[in-house]
mmCIF file of C-alpha atoms in Angstrom:
data_model
loop_
_atom_site.group_PDB
_atom_site.id
_atom_site.type_symbol
_atom_site.label_atom_id
_atom_site.label_comp_id
_atom_site.label_asym_id
_atom_site.label_seq_id
_atom_site.Cartn_x
_atom_site.Cartn_y
_atom_site.Cartn_z
ATOM 1 C CA MET R 1 -8.960 -19.487 22.008
ATOM 2 C CA VAL R 2 -6.665 -17.599 24.350
ATOM 3 C CA GLU R 3 -7.419 -14.138 25.734
ATOM 4 C CA TYR R 4 -4.671 -11.581 26.256
ATOM 5 C CA SER R 5 -4.524 -8.469 28.472
ATOM 6 C CA ALA R 6 -7.021 -7.219 31.038
ATOM 7 C CA PRO R 7 -10.657 -8.167 30.306
ATOM 8 C CA LYS R 8 -11.626 -4.807 28.826
ATOM 9 C CA ASN R 9 -8.575 -4.746 26.535
ATOM 10 C CA THR R 10 -8.875 -8.379 25.482
ATOM 11 C CA LEU R 11 -7.472 -9.604 22.174
ATOM 12 C CA HIS R 12 -7.887 -13.106 20.842
ATOM 13 C CA ASP R 13 -5.215 -15.077 18.956
ATOM 14 C CA LEU R 14 -5.241 -13.294 15.584
ATOM 15 C CA GLY R 15 -5.715 -9.847 17.068
ATOM 16 C CA TYR R 16 -2.899 -10.465 19.519
ATOM 17 C CA LYS R 17 -0.557 -11.549 16.728
ATOM 18 C CA ILE R 18 -1.388 -8.423 14.714
ATOM 19 C CA PHE R 19 -0.798 -6.239 17.774
ATOM 20 C CA LEU R 20 2.595 -7.794 18.503
ATOM 21 C CA ASP R 21 3.704 -7.844 14.868
ATOM 22 C CA ARG R 22 2.485 -4.471 13.615
ATOM 23 C CA TYR R 23 2.143 -2.115 16.549
ATOM 24 C CA ALA R 24 4.115 -3.207 19.621
ATOM 25 C CA GLN R 25 7.545 -1.671 20.133
ATOM 26 C CA LYS R 26 10.411 -4.117 19.567
ATOM 27 C CA ASP R 27 13.886 -4.710 20.934
ATOM 28 C CA VAL R 28 15.504 -4.175 17.547
ATOM 29 C CA THR R 29 18.935 -5.290 18.792
ATOM 30 C CA ARG R 30 17.483 -8.431 20.442
ATOM 31 C CA ALA R 31 19.982 -7.810 23.242
ATOM 32 C CA THR R 32 17.412 -8.558 25.963
ATOM 33 C CA LEU R 33 16.037 -11.739 24.387
ATOM 34 C CA ALA R 34 15.811 -14.546 26.937
ATOM 35 C CA VAL R 35 14.137 -17.886 27.569
ATOM 36 C CA GLY R 36 10.489 -17.336 28.465
ATOM 37 C CA ASP R 37 10.064 -14.220 26.305
ATOM 38 C CA THR R 38 7.052 -13.804 24.046
ATOM 39 C CA VAL R 39 8.252 -13.331 20.475
ATOM 40 C CA ILE R 40 7.130 -12.997 16.877
ATOM 41 C CA VAL R 41 8.952 -15.462 14.631
ATOM 42 C CA VAL R 42 9.076 -16.070 10.879
ATOM 43 C CA VAL R 43 7.693 -19.560 10.291
ATOM 44 C CA ASP R 44 7.645 -19.512 6.477
ATOM 45 C CA GLY R 45 10.655 -17.963 4.799
ATOM 46 C CA GLN R 46 8.993 -17.831 1.390
ATOM 47 C CA THR R 47 5.816 -16.009 2.387
ATOM 48 C CA GLY R 48 7.198 -14.216 5.429
ATOM 49 C CA GLN R 49 4.384 -15.611 7.605
ATOM 50 C CA ARG R 50 4.988 -14.830 11.266
ATOM 51 C CA GLU R 51 3.508 -16.401 14.384
ATOM 52 C CA VAL R 52 3.524 -15.803 18.135
ATOM 53 C CA GLY R 53 5.507 -18.071 20.416
ATOM 54 C CA THR R 54 7.585 -18.387 23.569
ATOM 55 C CA VAL R 55 11.352 -18.852 23.635
ATOM 56 C CA THR R 56 12.183 -22.252 25.142
ATOM 57 C CA ALA R 57 15.914 -22.443 24.404
ATOM 58 C CA MET R 58 18.724 -20.311 23.016
ATOM 59 C CA ASN R 59 21.804 -21.661 21.276
ATOM 60 C CA LEU R 60 22.812 -18.524 19.411
ATOM 61 C CA PRO R 61 22.569 -17.784 16.615
ATOM 62 C CA GLU R 62 19.623 -20.211 16.813
ATOM 63 C CA VAL R 63 16.523 -19.776 18.967
ATOM 64 C CA THR R 64 13.976 -22.491 19.771
ATOM 65 C CA ILE R 65 10.380 -21.339 20.116
ATOM 66 C CA GLU R 66 7.121 -23.027 21.043
ATOM 67 C CA LEU R 67 4.272 -21.545 18.987
ATOM 68 C CA LEU R 68 0.777 -20.970 20.335
ATOM 69 C CA ASP R 69 -0.467 -24.143 18.647
ATOM 70 C CA GLY R 70 2.228 -26.228 20.376
ATOM 71 C CA GLU R 71 4.532 -26.624 17.386
ATOM 72 C CA VAL R 72 8.219 -26.152 18.189
ATOM 73 C CA VAL R 73 10.453 -24.389 15.655
ATOM 74 C CA THR R 74 14.110 -23.388 15.602
ATOM 75 C CA ARG R 75 15.062 -20.227 13.741
ATOM 76 C CA GLU R 76 18.000 -17.901 13.236
ATOM 77 C CA LEU R 77 18.069 -14.938 15.616
ATOM 78 C CA ALA R 78 17.430 -12.533 12.721
ATOM 79 C CA GLN R 79 14.006 -14.154 12.178
ATOM 80 C CA VAL R 80 12.888 -13.506 15.755
ATOM 81 C CA ASP R 81 11.480 -10.228 17.102
ATOM 82 C CA LYS R 82 10.989 -9.519 20.790
ATOM 83 C CA PRO R 83 8.081 -7.144 21.491
ATOM 84 C CA LEU R 84 8.733 -4.781 24.377
ATOM 85 C CA GLU R 85 4.985 -4.265 24.677
ATOM 86 C CA THR R 86 3.119 -7.515 25.243
ATOM 87 C CA ASP R 87 -0.107 -6.009 26.569
ATOM 88 C CA PRO R 88 -2.298 -3.644 24.497
ATOM 89 C CA ALA R 89 -2.570 -1.438 27.588
ATOM 90 C CA GLN R 90 1.138 -0.657 27.278
ATOM 91 C CA MET R 91 0.649 0.464 23.687
ATOM 92 C CA MET R 92 -2.363 2.584 24.655
ATOM 93 C CA ALA R 93 -0.396 4.354 27.383
ATOM 94 C CA ARG R 94 2.444 5.088 24.970
ATOM 95 C CA VAL R 95 0.117 6.430 22.273
ATOM 96 C CA ALA R 96 -1.777 8.614 24.753
ATOM 97 C CA ARG R 97 1.466 10.126 26.039
ATOM 98 C CA GLY R 98 2.774 10.627 22.530
ATOM 99 C CA ILE R 99 -0.303 12.441 21.243
ATOM 100 C CA ALA R 100 -0.484 14.584 24.375
ATOM 101 C CA GLY R 101 3.188 15.435 24.031
ATOM 102 C CA VAL R 102 2.481 18.478 21.842
ATOM 103 C CA GLU R 103 0.916 20.371 24.761
ATOM 104 C CA ALA R 104 2.885 23.322 26.151
ATOM 105 C CA THR R 105 3.096 22.384 29.836
ATOM 106 C CA ALA R 106 3.611 19.229 31.852
ATOM 107 C CA GLU R 107 0.229 19.751 33.505
ATOM 108 C CA LEU R 108 -1.588 19.930 30.166
ATOM 109 C CA ARG R 109 0.333 16.951 28.837
ATOM 110 C CA GLU R 110 -0.731 14.899 31.848
ATOM 111 C CA GLN R 111 -4.373 15.991 31.567
ATOM 112 C CA TRP R 112 -4.616 15.181 27.883
ATOM 113 C CA ALA R 113 -2.739 11.909 28.250
ATOM 114 C CA GLU R 114 -5.354 10.781 30.787
ATOM 115 C CA ARG R 115 -8.188 11.800 28.461
ATOM 116 C CA PHE R 116 -6.662 10.047 25.481
ATOM 117 C CA ARG R 117 -5.934 6.954 27.583
ATOM 118 C CA TRP R 118 -9.580 6.763 28.639
ATOM 119 C CA LEU R 119 -10.661 7.021 25.004
ATOM 120 C CA LEU R 120 -8.297 4.275 23.870
ATOM 121 C CA ASP R 121 -9.145 1.968 26.765
ATOM 122 C CA ASP R 122 -11.354 -0.996 25.847
ATOM 123 C CA PHE R 123 -10.827 -0.030 22.189
ATOM 124 C CA LYS R 124 -13.520 2.642 22.395
ATOM 125 C CA PHE R 125 -11.492 4.499 19.795
ATOM 126 C CA VAL R 126 -8.872 2.829 17.611
ATOM 127 C CA PRO R 127 -6.505 5.177 15.752
ATOM 128 C CA ALA R 128 -4.997 4.288 12.399
ATOM 129 C CA GLY R 129 -2.353 1.600 12.551
ATOM 130 C CA ARG R 130 0.510 3.968 11.829
ATOM 131 C CA ILE R 131 -0.503 6.092 14.826
ATOM 132 C CA LEU R 132 -0.485 2.993 17.026
ATOM 133 C CA ALA R 133 2.984 2.111 15.750
ATOM 134 C CA ALA R 134 4.575 5.568 15.793
ATOM 135 C CA ALA R 135 3.030 7.731 18.521
ATOM 136 C CA GLY R 136 5.159 8.054 21.621
ATOM 137 C CA THR R 137 8.301 6.670 19.992
ATOM 138 C CA ASP R 138 11.500 8.353 18.865
ATOM 139 C CA GLN R 139 11.274 6.710 15.447
ATOM 140 C CA ALA R 140 10.841 8.734 12.254
ATOM 141 C CA LEU R 141 7.661 6.935 11.195
ATOM 142 C CA THR R 142 4.585 8.410 9.563
ATOM 143 C CA PHE R 143 1.282 8.846 11.397
ATOM 144 C CA TYR R 144 -0.619 8.398 8.109
ATOM 145 C CA ASN R 145 -1.607 5.025 6.692
ATOM 146 C CA CYS R 146 -2.463 6.088 3.171
ATOM 147 C CA TYR R 147 -0.850 8.186 0.444
ATOM 148 C CA VAL R 148 -1.496 8.944 -3.215
ATOM 149 C CA ILE R 149 1.446 10.655 -4.872
ATOM 150 C CA PRO R 150 1.437 12.568 -8.181
ATOM 151 C CA SER R 151 1.672 10.629 -11.416
ATOM 152 C CA PRO R 152 5.295 10.377 -12.508
ATOM 153 C CA SER R 153 6.538 12.904 -15.023
ATOM 154 C CA ASP R 154 7.161 11.118 -18.314
ATOM 155 C CA SER R 155 10.934 11.279 -18.173
ATOM 156 C CA ARG R 156 13.754 9.278 -16.642
ATOM 157 C CA ASN R 157 14.165 11.845 -13.894
ATOM 158 C CA GLY R 158 10.416 11.941 -13.275
ATOM 159 C CA ILE R 159 10.132 8.165 -12.999
ATOM 160 C CA ILE R 160 13.023 7.974 -10.546
ATOM 161 C CA GLU R 161 11.708 10.919 -8.509
ATOM 162 C CA THR R 162 8.407 9.078 -8.050
ATOM 163 C CA LEU R 163 10.369 5.989 -7.017
ATOM 164 C CA ARG R 164 12.226 8.095 -4.442
ATOM 165 C CA GLN R 165 8.977 9.497 -3.006
ATOM 166 C CA MET R 166 7.396 6.046 -2.888
ATOM 167 C CA THR R 167 10.421 4.524 -1.161
ATOM 168 C CA GLU R 168 10.592 7.275 1.446
ATOM 169 C CA ILE R 169 6.900 6.953 2.330
ATOM 170 C CA MET R 170 6.928 3.157 2.456
ATOM 171 C CA SER R 171 10.070 2.988 4.582
ATOM 172 C CA ARG R 172 8.251 5.078 7.188
ATOM 173 C CA GLY R 173 5.171 2.851 7.156
ATOM 174 C CA GLY R 174 2.812 4.432 4.612
ATOM 175 C CA GLY R 175 1.022 2.689 1.760
ATOM 176 C CA VAL R 176 1.211 4.359 -1.665
ATOM 177 C CA GLY R 177 -1.052 4.682 -4.691
ATOM 178 C CA ILE R 178 0.289 5.769 -8.094
ATOM 179 C CA ASN R 179 -1.542 6.388 -11.364
ATOM 180 C CA ILE R 180 0.984 5.552 -14.081
ATOM 181 C CA SER R 181 -1.179 6.745 -16.995
ATOM 182 C CA SER R 182 1.199 9.680 -17.465
ATOM 183 C CA LEU R 183 3.892 7.356 -18.811
ATOM 184 C CA ARG R 184 4.096 6.891 -22.569
ATOM 185 C CA PRO R 185 3.103 3.513 -23.997
ATOM 186 C CA ARG R 186 5.350 0.694 -25.063
ATOM 187 C CA HIS R 187 7.383 1.330 -28.227
ATOM 188 C CA ALA R 188 6.641 5.058 -28.160
ATOM 189 C CA TYR R 189 9.496 7.166 -29.501
ATOM 190 C CA VAL R 190 11.824 8.782 -26.957
ATOM 191 C CA ARG R 191 13.487 11.930 -28.202
ATOM 192 C CA GLY R 192 17.040 12.701 -27.165
ATOM 193 C CA VAL R 193 18.184 9.093 -26.967
ATOM 194 C CA ASN R 194 16.724 7.961 -30.312
ATOM 195 C CA GLY R 195 15.063 5.042 -28.561
ATOM 196 C CA ARG R 196 11.722 3.469 -27.748
ATOM 197 C CA SER R 197 9.925 3.340 -24.431
ATOM 198 C CA SER R 198 9.499 0.070 -22.573
ATOM 199 C CA GLY R 199 6.021 1.271 -21.603
ATOM 200 C CA ALA R 200 4.051 2.246 -18.535
ATOM 201 C CA VAL R 201 3.647 -1.328 -17.317
ATOM 202 C CA SER R 202 7.401 -1.920 -17.226
ATOM 203 C CA TRP R 203 7.896 1.087 -14.958
ATOM 204 C CA GLY R 204 5.002 -0.094 -12.818
ATOM 205 C CA ALA R 205 6.908 -3.373 -12.486
ATOM 206 C CA LEU R 206 9.915 -1.402 -11.224
ATOM 207 C CA TYR R 207 7.793 0.257 -8.536
ATOM 208 C CA SER R 208 6.405 -3.173 -7.640
ATOM 209 C CA PHE R 209 9.882 -4.708 -7.380
ATOM 210 C CA VAL R 210 11.173 -1.997 -5.055
ATOM 211 C CA THR R 211 8.027 -2.320 -2.922
ATOM 212 C CA GLY R 212 9.000 -5.931 -2.267
ATOM 213 C CA LEU R 213 12.383 -4.813 -0.938
ATOM 214 C CA ILE R 214 10.989 -2.442 1.666
ATOM 215 C CA GLU R 215 10.096 -3.378 5.217
ATOM 216 C CA GLN R 216 7.530 -0.812 6.336
ATOM 217 C CA GLY R 217 8.322 0.739 9.673
ATOM 218 C CA GLY R 218 10.200 -2.388 10.716
ATOM 219 C CA SER R 219 7.331 -4.880 10.579
ATOM 220 C CA ARG R 220 5.767 -5.417 7.163
ATOM 221 C CA ARG R 221 6.407 -5.265 3.441
ATOM 222 C CA GLY R 222 5.567 -2.116 1.493
ATOM 223 C CA ALA R 223 2.047 -1.695 0.080
ATOM 224 C CA LEU R 224 1.471 -0.331 -3.431
ATOM 225 C CA MET R 225 -1.522 0.288 -5.686
ATOM 226 C CA LEU R 226 -0.910 0.901 -9.390
ATOM 227 C CA ILE R 227 -3.663 2.371 -11.554
ATOM 228 C CA LEU R 228 -3.781 2.735 -15.338
ATOM 229 C CA ASN R 229 -6.656 4.551 -17.018
ATOM 230 C CA ASP R 230 -8.893 2.854 -19.571
ATOM 231 C CA TRP R 231 -7.759 4.984 -22.545
ATOM 232 C CA HIS R 232 -4.061 4.105 -22.227
ATOM 233 C CA PRO R 233 -2.612 2.029 -25.105
ATOM 234 C CA ASP R 234 -0.913 -0.329 -22.618
ATOM 235 C CA VAL R 235 -4.153 -1.152 -20.813
ATOM 236 C CA PHE R 236 -4.410 -4.744 -22.117
ATOM 237 C CA ASP R 237 -0.817 -5.441 -21.079
ATOM 238 C CA PHE R 238 -1.617 -3.926 -17.688
ATOM 239 C CA ILE R 239 -4.760 -6.033 -17.260
ATOM 240 C CA ASN R 240 -2.813 -9.244 -17.819
ATOM 241 C CA SER R 241 0.351 -8.239 -15.965
ATOM 242 C CA LYS R 242 -0.493 -10.098 -12.749
ATOM 243 C CA ARG R 243 -0.957 -13.314 -14.733
ATOM 244 C CA GLU R 244 2.606 -13.206 -16.054
ATOM 245 C CA ALA R 245 5.074 -14.715 -13.618
ATOM 246 C CA GLY R 246 7.409 -12.183 -12.073
ATOM 247 C CA LYS R 247 6.005 -9.126 -13.835
ATOM 248 C CA ILE R 248 4.128 -7.301 -11.066
ATOM 249 C CA THR R 249 4.200 -9.320 -7.856
ATOM 250 C CA ASN R 250 4.292 -6.767 -5.033
ATOM 251 C CA ALA R 251 1.478 -4.403 -5.999
ATOM 252 C CA ASN R 252 -2.261 -4.411 -6.389
ATOM 253 C CA ILE R 253 -3.489 -3.115 -9.737
ATOM 254 C CA SER R 254 -6.720 -1.442 -10.818
ATOM 255 C CA VAL R 255 -7.971 0.003 -14.084
ATOM 256 C CA GLY R 256 -9.241 3.564 -13.886
ATOM 257 C CA VAL R 257 -12.675 3.120 -15.468
ATOM 258 C CA SER R 258 -14.543 6.108 -16.924
ATOM 259 C CA ASP R 259 -18.243 6.751 -17.457
ATOM 260 C CA LYS R 260 -17.426 6.997 -21.177
ATOM 261 C CA LEU R 261 -16.160 3.421 -21.224
ATOM 262 C CA MET R 262 -19.237 2.132 -19.405
ATOM 263 C CA ASP R 263 -21.506 3.968 -21.865
ATOM 264 C CA ALA R 264 -19.538 2.508 -24.781
ATOM 265 C CA ILE R 265 -19.898 -0.992 -23.332
ATOM 266 C CA LYS R 266 -23.654 -0.568 -23.022
ATOM 267 C CA ALA R 267 -23.844 0.668 -26.623
ATOM 268 C CA ASP R 268 -21.467 -2.047 -27.891
ATOM 269 C CA ALA R 269 -19.418 0.794 -29.345
ATOM 270 C CA ASP R 270 -15.784 1.170 -30.309
ATOM 271 C CA TRP R 271 -13.178 2.355 -27.824
ATOM 272 C CA GLU R 272 -10.103 4.377 -28.725
ATOM 273 C CA LEU R 273 -6.757 3.741 -27.067
ATOM 274 C CA VAL R 274 -4.896 7.036 -27.288
ATOM 275 C CA PHE R 275 -1.993 8.963 -25.838
ATOM 276 C CA PRO R 276 -0.817 12.547 -26.173
ATOM 277 C CA ASP R 277 1.504 13.338 -29.042
ATOM 278 C CA THR R 278 4.857 13.237 -27.271
ATOM 279 C CA THR R 279 6.397 15.437 -29.978
ATOM 280 C CA ALA R 280 3.984 18.295 -29.254
ATOM 281 C CA PRO R 281 5.779 21.430 -27.997
ATOM 282 C CA GLU R 282 3.497 21.501 -24.957
ATOM 283 C CA TYR R 283 4.127 17.901 -23.913
ATOM 284 C CA ASP R 284 6.976 18.247 -21.430
ATOM 285 C CA ALA R 285 5.494 21.295 -19.728
ATOM 286 C CA HIS R 286 1.796 20.418 -19.633
ATOM 287 C CA TRP R 287 1.297 16.639 -19.726
ATOM 288 C CA ASP R 288 0.535 15.255 -16.249
ATOM 289 C CA GLY R 289 -1.662 12.238 -16.984
ATOM 290 C CA ASP R 290 -4.987 14.112 -17.252
ATOM 291 C CA LEU R 291 -6.197 13.291 -20.764
ATOM 292 C CA ASP R 292 -9.405 15.317 -20.415
ATOM 293 C CA ALA R 293 -7.452 18.457 -19.534
ATOM 294 C CA TRP R 294 -4.988 17.796 -22.349
ATOM 295 C CA THR R 295 -7.658 17.455 -25.031
ATOM 296 C CA ALA R 296 -9.714 20.336 -23.604
ATOM 297 C CA ALA R 297 -6.682 22.551 -24.148
ATOM 298 C CA GLY R 298 -6.648 21.520 -27.801
ATOM 299 C CA TYR R 299 -3.384 19.607 -27.619
ATOM 300 C CA PRO R 300 -2.906 16.691 -30.051
ATOM 301 C CA VAL R 301 -3.277 12.980 -29.322
ATOM 302 C CA VAL R 302 -2.129 9.914 -31.223
ATOM 303 C CA HIS R 303 -4.661 7.136 -31.852
ATOM 304 C CA HIS R 304 -2.901 3.834 -31.209
ATOM 305 C CA GLN R 305 -5.694 1.288 -31.506
ATOM 306 C CA THR R 306 -9.456 0.944 -31.880
ATOM 307 C CA VAL R 307 -11.113 -1.933 -30.015
ATOM 308 C CA LYS R 308 -14.614 -2.827 -28.987
ATOM 309 C CA ALA R 309 -15.318 -1.431 -25.545
ATOM 310 C CA ARG R 310 -16.755 -4.796 -24.609
ATOM 311 C CA GLU R 311 -13.472 -6.469 -25.585
ATOM 312 C CA LEU R 312 -11.636 -4.360 -23.023
ATOM 313 C CA TRP R 313 -14.284 -5.049 -20.393
ATOM 314 C CA ASN R 314 -14.252 -8.795 -21.066
ATOM 315 C CA ALA R 315 -10.453 -8.894 -20.794
ATOM 316 C CA LEU R 316 -10.683 -7.159 -17.434
ATOM 317 C CA ILE R 317 -13.346 -9.573 -16.175
ATOM 318 C CA GLU R 318 -11.486 -12.647 -17.415
ATOM 319 C CA SER R 319 -8.274 -11.597 -15.687
ATOM 320 C CA ALA R 320 -10.117 -10.727 -12.484
ATOM 321 C CA TRP R 321 -11.670 -14.184 -12.420
ATOM 322 C CA ALA R 322 -8.334 -15.861 -13.209
ATOM 323 C CA SER R 323 -6.081 -13.933 -10.835
ATOM 324 C CA ALA R 324 -8.331 -11.709 -8.667
ATOM 325 C CA GLU R 325 -6.876 -8.651 -10.415
ATOM 326 C CA PRO R 326 -7.176 -6.039 -11.733
ATOM 327 C CA GLY R 327 -9.724 -4.235 -9.683
ATOM 328 C CA VAL R 328 -11.683 -1.300 -11.045
ATOM 329 C CA TRP R 329 -11.594 2.289 -9.839
ATOM 330 C CA PHE R 330 -14.450 4.436 -11.125
ATOM 331 C CA ARG R 331 -12.764 7.788 -11.619
ATOM 332 C CA GLU R 332 -15.741 10.101 -12.067
ATOM 333 C CA ARG R 333 -17.722 8.409 -9.314
ATOM 334 C CA ALA R 334 -14.822 8.793 -6.884
ATOM 335 C CA ASN R 335 -14.508 12.488 -7.685
ATOM 336 C CA LYS R 336 -18.251 13.104 -7.450
ATOM 337 C CA MET R 337 -18.248 11.591 -3.967
ATOM 338 C CA SER R 338 -15.045 13.330 -2.874
ATOM 339 C CA ASN R 339 -15.356 16.149 -0.334
ATOM 340 C CA SER R 340 -12.169 17.717 -1.698
ATOM 341 C CA HIS R 341 -13.156 17.896 -5.359
ATOM 342 C CA TYR R 342 -13.194 21.680 -5.323
ATOM 343 C CA PHE R 343 -9.451 22.035 -4.844
ATOM 344 C CA HIS R 344 -7.953 18.805 -6.190
ATOM 345 C CA SER R 345 -9.272 15.974 -8.325
ATOM 346 C CA LEU R 346 -8.620 12.379 -7.298
ATOM 347 C CA ILE R 347 -6.246 10.555 -9.638
ATOM 348 C CA ALA R 348 -5.857 7.254 -7.774
ATOM 349 C CA THR R 349 -6.479 5.373 -4.577
ATOM 350 C CA ASN R 350 -4.022 3.519 -2.402
ATOM 351 C CA PRO R 351 -4.041 -0.119 -1.198
ATOM 352 C CA CYS R 352 -6.491 0.070 1.690
ATOM 353 C CA VAL R 353 -9.609 -1.744 2.880
ATOM 354 C CA THR R 354 -12.573 -0.134 4.609
ATOM 355 C CA GLY R 355 -14.077 -1.702 7.695
ATOM 356 C CA ASP R 356 -17.233 -2.779 5.866
ATOM 357 C CA THR R 357 -15.378 -4.657 3.103
ATOM 358 C CA LEU R 358 -16.506 -8.270 2.783
ATOM 359 C CA ILE R 359 -13.608 -10.750 2.768
ATOM 360 C CA TYR R 360 -14.084 -14.213 1.262
ATOM 361 C CA THR R 361 -13.274 -17.039 3.673
ATOM 362 C CA ASP R 362 -13.844 -20.785 3.726
ATOM 363 C CA SER R 363 -16.644 -20.313 6.251
#
């Protein structure tokens, strides 16, 4: 195991690769690339896996690189990135200056930069990854890792507007969560064009496809979480979508699970798959994906199917065992634990992992 940087800012192999790949500033033109430079190189074109290495020869447009494990690879120049920061201390200095840059005078900026630098040193405090990547640069990146955007309006314009928001956020480095329960189910009638809807899952697949096209902030693919609530008529299709080749390949998916469903499972009761009546006069103006608010207002719903609650639960479990997805997101529990419940209810989460999450490994 190799150590990098001064002792108190030491990173080992994996941490060093993450630092270089995700957070270090790069020579995007590769104009300064030379033999002896430390680089990040794509070693697997299919998965996009990248590794750290040292340039040993250049015969442009090809570059020969010796990886940390001793393997030698030759790649096209476009698959090689040269970090301009090769020591975490350089990144820390940049971030400290960037955060202090809002102060009014040069003296205050210097004082606060020193304070922030002390805090960052030795990883006493580690800001979110987007702060590490963006602070102190002239790039139009976000300082926020995580976003949940409103459910798409159930119209062509609404679906595309959500796609636009998602694309803008991801291109600047943010991960996005979307609850697509607002979208009418498959085969539902679409007024105005005398057609039928392809369903919520198909539009989720569109969001997933575009996510795969985006390189976040110059270093990683977009990150997307799709959620569909347990009452939606397309929920079985959604549960199995990750098991169908090519359907949803660039997003994580979770079912929004309600207390009502869990109670119905315990009681071995029936479960109704419903959706608002899309012909109701109030639909376009008032439907936003919140079924409880819709029914509380007395607006009509259409009953699409009655299943056993346990059948839905078993389908979810079977798919999770087979493909590791979908996950579950307990809607009421999330809102009960939210410290912002009094001004906005939570409708989704985004693709993120907390520091205490257990990750399965071979060891």
